[in-house]
Coordinates of C-alpha atoms in Angstrom, one line a residue:
M9 CA 166.3 223.6 86.5
K10 CA 165.5 220.0 87.4
Y11 CA 164.2 219.5 90.9
M12 CA 163.6 223.1 91.5
A13 CA 159.9 222.5 90.9
T14 CA 159.9 219.9 93.5
Y15 CA 161.8 222.0 96.1
D16 CA 159.3 224.8 95.6
L17 CA 156.3 222.5 95.9
M18 CA 157.5 221.3 99.3
E19 CA 157.9 224.8 100.3
T20 CA 154.4 225.7 99.0
A21 CA 152.9 222.8 101.0
R22 CA 154.6 224.0 104.2
N23 CA 153.6 227.6 103.6
T24 CA 149.9 226.6 103.0
N25 CA 149.8 224.5 106.1
E26 CA 151.1 227.5 108.0
W27 CA 148.5 229.6 106.5
L28 CA 145.7 227.1 107.1
G29 CA 146.8 227.1 110.8
A30 CA 146.9 230.8 111.1
T31 CA 143.4 231.1 109.4
A32 CA 141.7 228.4 111.6
R33 CA 143.1 230.0 114.8
A34 CA 142.0 233.5 113.7
M35 CA 138.5 232.4 112.4
A36 CA 137.7 230.2 115.5
S37 CA 138.8 232.9 117.9
Y38 CA 136.2 235.7 116.9
P39 CA 134.7 237.2 120.0
V40 CA 131.2 236.4 118.9
F41 CA 131.9 232.6 119.0
A42 CA 132.3 233.0 122.8
L43 CA 128.4 233.1 122.9
T44 CA 128.3 229.5 122.0
T45 CA 129.5 226.5 124.1
N46 CA 130.5 224.3 121.0
P47 CA 133.9 222.8 122.0
L48 CA 134.8 222.3 118.4
L49 CA 135.6 226.1 118.1
Q50 CA 138.1 225.8 120.9
L51 CA 139.7 222.7 119.4
T52 CA 139.8 224.5 115.9
A53 CA 141.5 227.5 117.3
A54 CA 143.9 225.2 119.2
W55 CA 144.8 223.1 116.2
G56 CA 145.2 226.3 114.2
E57 CA 147.7 227.6 116.8
V58 CA 149.7 224.3 117.1
T59 CA 149.7 223.8 113.2
E60 CA 150.7 227.4 112.5
R61 CA 153.6 227.4 115.0
S62 CA 154.8 224.0 113.9
F63 CA 155.2 224.9 110.1
S64 CA 156.6 228.2 110.7
R65 CA 159.4 226.8 112.8
M66 CA 160.5 224.6 109.9
V67 CA 162.3 227.5 108.1
T68 CA 163.4 229.5 111.2
K69 CA 166.8 229.3 112.8
P70 CA 166.4 228.9 116.5
D71 CA 168.0 231.2 118.9
W72 CA 170.7 230.1 121.3
G73 CA 168.7 231.6 124.2
I74 CA 171.8 231.6 126.3
R75 CA 171.6 235.2 127.8
S76 CA 173.7 234.8 131.0
I77 CA 175.4 232.5 133.4
V78 CA 175.9 232.7 137.2
G79 CA 179.6 233.2 138.0
P80 CA 181.4 231.8 141.1
D81 CA 180.9 235.0 143.0
G82 CA 177.1 234.6 142.5
T83 CA 176.3 237.3 140.2
D84 CA 175.0 237.1 136.7
H85 CA 177.5 237.4 133.8
L86 CA 176.1 238.4 130.4
V87 CA 177.0 236.2 127.4
D88 CA 177.8 237.6 124.0
I89 CA 177.9 235.2 121.0
T90 CA 180.4 236.5 118.5
P91 CA 181.9 235.0 115.3
V92 CA 185.8 234.8 115.6
V93 CA 186.4 233.0 112.3
E94 CA 183.9 233.4 109.3
G95 CA 183.4 231.2 106.3
D96 CA 180.7 230.7 103.6
F97 CA 179.4 227.4 104.9
G98 CA 180.1 228.0 108.7
N99 CA 181.6 230.1 111.3
L100 CA 183.5 229.5 114.5
I101 CA 181.6 231.3 117.1
K102 CA 182.6 232.2 120.7
F103 CA 180.4 232.4 123.8
A104 CA 182.0 235.3 125.4
V105 CA 181.3 235.8 129.1
R106 CA 181.5 239.4 130.1
R107 CA 183.5 240.3 133.3
R108 CA 185.4 236.9 133.4
E109 CA 189.0 236.2 133.0
K110 CA 190.3 233.7 130.6
M111 CA 189.3 230.2 131.8
A112 CA 191.8 227.4 132.2
R113 CA 189.8 225.1 129.9
Q114 CA 189.0 226.0 126.4
I115 CA 186.7 223.7 124.6
L116 CA 185.7 223.5 120.9
V117 CA 182.4 221.8 120.5
V118 CA 181.9 220.2 116.9
T119 CA 178.3 220.4 116.1
P120 CA 176.6 217.9 113.5
M121 CA 175.7 219.0 110.1
S122 CA 172.9 216.4 109.8
G123 CA 169.6 218.2 109.4
H124 CA 169.5 220.5 112.6
Y125 CA 171.1 223.7 113.5
A126 CA 174.0 223.8 116.0
T127 CA 171.5 225.0 118.5
L128 CA 170.6 221.5 119.0
L129 CA 173.4 221.3 121.2
R130 CA 172.2 224.2 123.4
P131 CA 172.0 222.2 126.6
T132 CA 175.6 220.9 126.0
V133 CA 177.1 224.3 125.5
A134 CA 175.1 225.8 128.4
S135 CA 176.3 223.2 130.9
L136 CA 180.0 223.8 129.8
L137 CA 180.0 227.5 130.0
P138 CA 180.3 227.9 133.8
D139 CA 183.6 225.9 133.6
A140 CA 185.3 226.7 130.4
D141 CA 185.7 229.2 127.4
V142 CA 183.5 227.5 124.8
Y143 CA 183.7 227.8 121.0
V144 CA 181.2 226.2 118.7
T145 CA 181.0 225.4 115.0
D146 CA 177.9 227.1 113.6
W147 CA 177.2 225.6 110.2
H148 CA 175.1 227.7 107.6
N149 CA 171.8 226.5 105.9
A150 CA 172.8 225.6 102.4
R151 CA 169.7 227.2 101.0
D152 CA 171.0 230.6 102.1
I153 CA 174.5 230.2 100.5
P154 CA 174.9 231.4 96.8
V155 CA 176.1 229.0 94.2
S156 CA 179.0 231.3 93.7
A157 CA 180.5 230.1 97.1
G158 CA 181.2 226.9 95.4
K159 CA 180.9 223.3 96.7
F160 CA 181.2 222.0 100.2
D161 CA 181.7 218.2 100.9
V162 CA 183.3 216.1 103.6
E163 CA 186.9 217.2 102.7
D164 CA 185.8 220.8 103.0
Y165 CA 184.2 220.0 106.3
V166 CA 187.6 218.6 107.5
L167 CA 189.4 221.8 106.1
Y168 CA 187.1 224.0 108.0
L169 CA 187.7 222.1 111.4
V170 CA 191.6 222.3 110.7
D171 CA 191.3 226.0 110.3
F172 CA 189.3 226.3 113.4
M173 CA 191.7 224.3 115.3
R174 CA 194.7 226.3 114.1
H175 CA 192.9 229.4 115.1
L176 CA 192.3 228.3 118.6
G177 CA 195.9 227.0 119.2
P178 CA 197.1 223.9 120.8
D179 CA 195.8 224.4 124.2
T180 CA 192.2 223.3 123.0
H181 CA 190.0 220.4 124.0
V182 CA 187.6 219.3 121.3
V183 CA 184.3 217.8 121.8
A184 CA 182.6 216.3 118.8
V185 CA 179.0 214.9 118.8
C186 CA 177.4 212.4 116.3
Q187 CA 177.9 212.9 112.6
P188 CA 181.4 214.9 112.9
V189 CA 183.1 212.4 114.9
P190 CA 185.0 210.7 112.0
L191 CA 185.7 213.9 110.3
T192 CA 187.0 215.6 113.6
L193 CA 189.3 212.5 114.0
A194 CA 190.4 213.0 110.4
A195 CA 191.1 216.6 110.9
T196 CA 193.2 215.9 113.9
A197 CA 195.3 213.4 112.0
Y198 CA 195.6 215.9 109.1
L199 CA 197.0 218.4 111.7
A200 CA 199.3 215.8 113.1
A201 CA 201.0 215.2 109.7
E202 CA 200.9 218.9 108.5
D203 CA 201.0 221.2 111.5
P204 CA 201.7 219.1 114.8
A205 CA 202.0 222.2 116.8
A206 CA 198.3 223.2 116.2
Q207 CA 196.9 219.7 117.4
P208 CA 194.3 219.9 120.2
R209 CA 195.2 218.5 123.8
S210 CA 192.3 216.1 123.7
L211 CA 189.4 214.7 121.6
T212 CA 186.1 213.5 123.0
L213 CA 184.2 211.6 120.4
M214 CA 180.6 211.0 121.3
G215 CA 178.2 208.7 119.4
G216 CA 179.7 209.0 116.1
P217 CA 180.0 206.6 113.0
V218 CA 183.6 205.8 112.9
D219 CA 182.9 202.4 111.6
P220 CA 179.3 202.1 110.6
D221 CA 179.7 198.3 110.2
A222 CA 180.8 197.8 113.8
A223 CA 177.1 197.8 114.8
A224 CA 174.0 197.7 112.6
T225 CA 171.3 200.2 112.9
E226 CA 168.5 201.4 110.5
V227 CA 170.8 204.2 109.4
T228 CA 173.6 201.8 108.3
D229 CA 171.1 199.3 106.9
F230 CA 169.6 202.1 104.6
G231 CA 173.1 203.1 103.5
R232 CA 173.8 199.6 102.3
R233 CA 170.5 199.1 100.6
V234 CA 170.4 202.3 98.5
T235 CA 172.8 202.9 95.6
M236 CA 174.3 206.4 95.2
G237 CA 172.3 206.8 91.8
Q238 CA 169.0 206.1 93.6
L239 CA 170.1 208.4 96.5
E240 CA 170.6 211.3 94.2
Q241 CA 167.5 210.7 92.3
L242 CA 165.3 210.4 95.6
A243 CA 167.0 213.0 97.9
I244 CA 168.6 215.8 95.9
Q245 CA 166.8 219.0 94.7
R246 CA 167.8 222.3 93.7
V247 CA 166.9 225.4 96.0
G248 CA 163.8 227.4 94.8
F249 CA 163.9 231.0 93.8
K250 CA 162.9 232.2 97.2
Y251 CA 166.3 231.9 98.9
K252 CA 169.8 233.2 98.2
G253 CA 171.0 229.7 97.3
A254 CA 168.7 229.4 94.3
G255 CA 169.8 226.7 92.0
R256 CA 172.2 225.0 94.6
L257 CA 171.8 221.2 94.7
V258 CA 170.9 220.3 98.3
Y259 CA 169.4 217.5 100.5
P260 CA 166.4 219.6 101.5
G261 CA 165.7 220.0 105.4
L262 CA 162.0 219.5 104.8
M263 CA 162.6 216.0 103.1
Q264 CA 165.0 215.1 106.1
L265 CA 162.4 216.2 108.6
A266 CA 159.8 213.9 106.9
G267 CA 162.3 211.1 107.5
F268 CA 162.9 212.0 111.0
M269 CA 159.3 212.0 111.8
S270 CA 158.4 208.8 109.9
M271 CA 160.8 206.9 112.2
N272 CA 158.6 207.6 115.2
G273 CA 155.5 208.6 113.5
E274 CA 153.0 207.2 116.1
R275 CA 154.8 209.1 119.0
H276 CA 155.0 212.4 117.1
S277 CA 151.2 212.1 116.2
K278 CA 150.3 211.6 119.9
A279 CA 152.4 214.4 121.0
F280 CA 150.8 216.9 118.7
A281 CA 147.2 215.6 119.4
D282 CA 147.9 216.0 123.1
Q283 CA 149.4 219.5 122.6
V284 CA 146.1 220.5 120.8
F285 CA 143.9 219.4 123.6
R286 CA 146.4 221.1 126.1
V287 CA 146.0 224.3 124.2
A288 CA 142.2 224.1 124.1
R289 CA 142.1 223.6 127.9
G290 CA 144.4 226.6 128.4
E291 CA 147.1 224.5 129.9
A292 CA 149.8 225.0 127.3
S293 CA 152.4 228.0 127.4
D294 CA 154.8 229.4 124.8
H295 CA 157.8 227.5 126.5
D296 CA 156.2 224.4 127.6
A297 CA 157.9 221.1 127.3
H298 CA 156.3 220.4 124.0
N299 CA 157.3 223.8 122.4
R300 CA 160.7 223.6 123.8
F301 CA 161.4 220.5 122.0
Y302 CA 159.6 220.8 118.8
D303 CA 160.6 224.4 118.3
E304 CA 164.0 222.9 117.9
Y305 CA 163.2 219.5 116.4
L306 CA 161.2 221.0 113.6
A307 CA 163.9 223.6 112.6
V308 CA 165.8 221.9 109.8
M309 CA 168.4 223.1 107.4
D310 CA 169.4 222.0 103.9
M311 CA 172.7 220.3 103.3
T312 CA 174.6 220.7 100.2
A313 CA 174.2 217.6 98.0
E314 CA 178.1 217.0 97.7
F315 CA 178.3 216.9 101.5
Y316 CA 175.4 214.6 101.9
L317 CA 176.4 212.1 99.1
S318 CA 179.9 212.1 100.0
T319 CA 179.2 211.3 103.6
V320 CA 177.0 208.2 102.5
E321 CA 179.4 207.0 99.9
R322 CA 182.8 207.7 101.8
I323 CA 182.0 207.3 105.4
F324 CA 179.2 204.7 105.4
K325 CA 179.7 202.7 102.0
N326 CA 183.3 202.7 101.5
R327 CA 184.3 203.2 105.3
E328 CA 187.2 205.3 104.4
I329 CA 187.8 206.4 108.1
A330 CA 187.4 202.9 109.3
T331 CA 189.9 201.6 106.8
N332 CA 192.3 204.5 107.2
S333 CA 192.2 205.4 103.7
F334 CA 190.6 208.9 103.9
V335 CA 192.0 211.6 101.6
V336 CA 191.8 215.3 102.1
A337 CA 193.0 217.8 99.4
G338 CA 194.9 215.1 97.7
K339 CA 196.8 214.0 100.9
K340 CA 196.0 210.8 102.6
V341 CA 195.0 211.2 106.2
D342 CA 196.9 208.6 108.3
L343 CA 195.2 208.1 111.6
G344 CA 198.5 206.6 112.9
A345 CA 200.1 210.1 112.8
V346 CA 198.1 210.9 116.1
T347 CA 200.6 210.4 118.9
D348 CA 200.1 212.9 121.5
V349 CA 196.3 213.8 121.5
A350 CA 194.3 212.1 124.2
V351 CA 191.1 210.5 123.0
M352 CA 187.9 209.5 124.9
I353 CA 185.2 207.7 123.4
V354 CA 181.6 208.0 124.9
E355 CA 178.6 205.8 123.7
G356 CA 175.1 205.2 124.8
E357 CA 174.0 201.7 125.5
N358 CA 170.6 202.2 123.8
D359 CA 171.8 204.5 121.0
D360 CA 169.9 203.5 117.9
I361 CA 171.4 206.0 115.5
S362 CA 175.2 205.3 116.3
A363 CA 175.2 202.0 118.0
P364 CA 177.8 201.1 120.5
G365 CA 181.0 199.9 118.9
Q366 CA 180.6 202.3 115.8
C367 CA 182.5 205.1 117.9
L368 CA 184.8 202.8 119.9
A369 CA 186.1 201.8 116.5
A370 CA 188.4 204.8 116.5
L371 CA 190.7 203.6 119.4
P372 CA 192.1 200.5 117.3
L373 CA 192.8 202.9 114.5
L374 CA 195.1 205.2 116.5
T375 CA 198.0 202.6 116.3
N376 CA 200.7 204.8 117.6
L377 CA 198.7 206.6 120.5
P378 CA 199.8 205.2 123.9
D379 CA 197.1 203.2 125.7
A380 CA 197.4 205.7 128.6
K381 CA 196.0 208.4 126.3
K382 CA 192.9 206.2 125.3
L383 CA 189.7 206.1 127.3
S384 CA 186.1 204.8 126.6
H385 CA 182.9 205.0 128.5
L386 CA 179.5 203.1 127.7
E387 CA 176.7 204.9 129.4
P388 CA 174.1 202.4 130.6
G389 CA 170.4 203.0 129.6
A390 CA 171.4 206.2 127.4
G391 CA 170.0 206.9 123.9
H392 CA 171.7 208.9 121.4
Y393 CA 170.3 212.3 122.6
G394 CA 171.0 211.5 126.3
I395 CA 174.8 211.2 125.9
F396 CA 175.2 214.9 125.1
A397 CA 172.0 216.6 126.4
G398 CA 170.0 214.5 128.7
K399 CA 170.1 213.2 132.1
S400 CA 173.1 211.1 131.4
W401 CA 175.0 213.9 130.2
R402 CA 174.3 216.2 133.1
L403 CA 174.7 213.5 135.9
N404 CA 177.6 211.3 134.5
I405 CA 179.0 212.2 131.3
R406 CA 179.7 215.8 131.7
P407 CA 181.8 215.2 134.9
L408 CA 183.8 212.6 133.2
V409 CA 184.6 214.9 130.2
L410 CA 185.7 217.7 132.4
N411 CA 188.0 215.4 134.4
F412 CA 189.4 213.9 131.3
I413 CA 190.1 217.4 129.9
D414 CA 191.8 218.3 133.3
A415 CA 193.9 215.2 133.2
N416 CA 195.3 216.1 129.8
S417 CA 195.8 219.9 130.2
G418 CA 199.2 221.4 130.2
T419 CA 201.2 224.5 129.5
A420 CA 200.9 225.4 125.9
A421 CA 201.6 228.4 123.6
A422 CA 198.7 231.0 123.7
P423 CA 196.3 230.9 120.7
P424 CA 197.1 233.4 117.9
A425 CA 195.9 236.8 118.6
A426 CA 195.0 237.6 114.9
K427 CA 191.6 236.9 113.8
T428 CA 191.9 235.9 110.2
P429 CA 189.2 234.6 107.8
L430 CA 189.2 231.2 106.3
K431 CA 192.0 231.8 103.7
A432 CA 193.6 228.5 104.3
V433 CA 190.2 226.7 103.6
K434 CA 189.4 228.6 100.6
A435 CA 193.0 228.1 99.1
A436 CA 192.9 224.4 99.8
T437 CA 189.4 224.2 98.2
A438 CA 190.3 226.0 95.3
A439 CA 193.3 223.8 94.7
K440 CA 191.2 220.5 94.8

């Protein structure tokens, strides 16, 4: 079981640090120590509290935390999160608002599968809920998926999106954020050729690598430097015996987190040191700014090895979307087949993950889409996170997205009433 020992070693280190934190917090918090004025005891207890919380969050899926919204009548409406299409590797979930009629806008938010859970887009979803019926792709942690469920690569991801769009029907507006942007574009083109009636009304593509070579970043530089063999040796491991997916080849979430943290190591170190002193002084709280951010940031999920490797090879190295040569289930996906779906591109001027130009490259690929149905927006001063969850999203981009949706809405057939499982996805995957 090659690499399984390494996976369990990482989990052991995480578990040990969580235990050390809990032990330090408990030991330094004995009432008898209140008789001494030694500040090291308070700092030790504070360090233990911050450490225990940080390492425990790494293996915990965050809660959506969207309990209710305020309706137009000023009353609270409870929100139920229910799966409407279920698959082995991900579900389509609906944020169902009680006591509210069907909204004119129906939005599908396509979330990234890039190390964090779909809850990373909690602010985006929460801000859209008062004005639309919102559906979200909720991807599962690969460590919890048995090997018997089979593989999951970029083609399977596209087929999941195709099934989700078919289920929701043509009166849907899709908002894709970051990593899934090129695959969402491919799913729409796939539908344009195979099932035109199921195409969404509009696509809003935000900060995604349609053409990684359009603007260099650290991500694209890394993709060019490393070979696929090196990447497989360095990044891929087998899930340990602790989880349901034991033996599955994955790109571990803990390894991804180490990479995330190293990119801004000094800033993260300072943030944790400052939090320790805040806890020691009694100034911290369970939901303060530090904990709200890091409870989400530290919660990471494993990706299947085939998804990670095929993303690097096909999207970044071979640029199959950028060169319009992407193939799904043996069928070439022609982006020129998209003729009716309005497309808006949103980029952040200071985005250092998917730099300006990478996402904009989608528009020239849509050769048969009228210019009147193409729109782009570059948000001044915005970084990657800001375009979908920060101040720029709240004040500028969200209104633009809603106006774009309204401008491209129309009368369409109602979505199918039947709630069917992912038969189409499984059948297509089995046929590959």
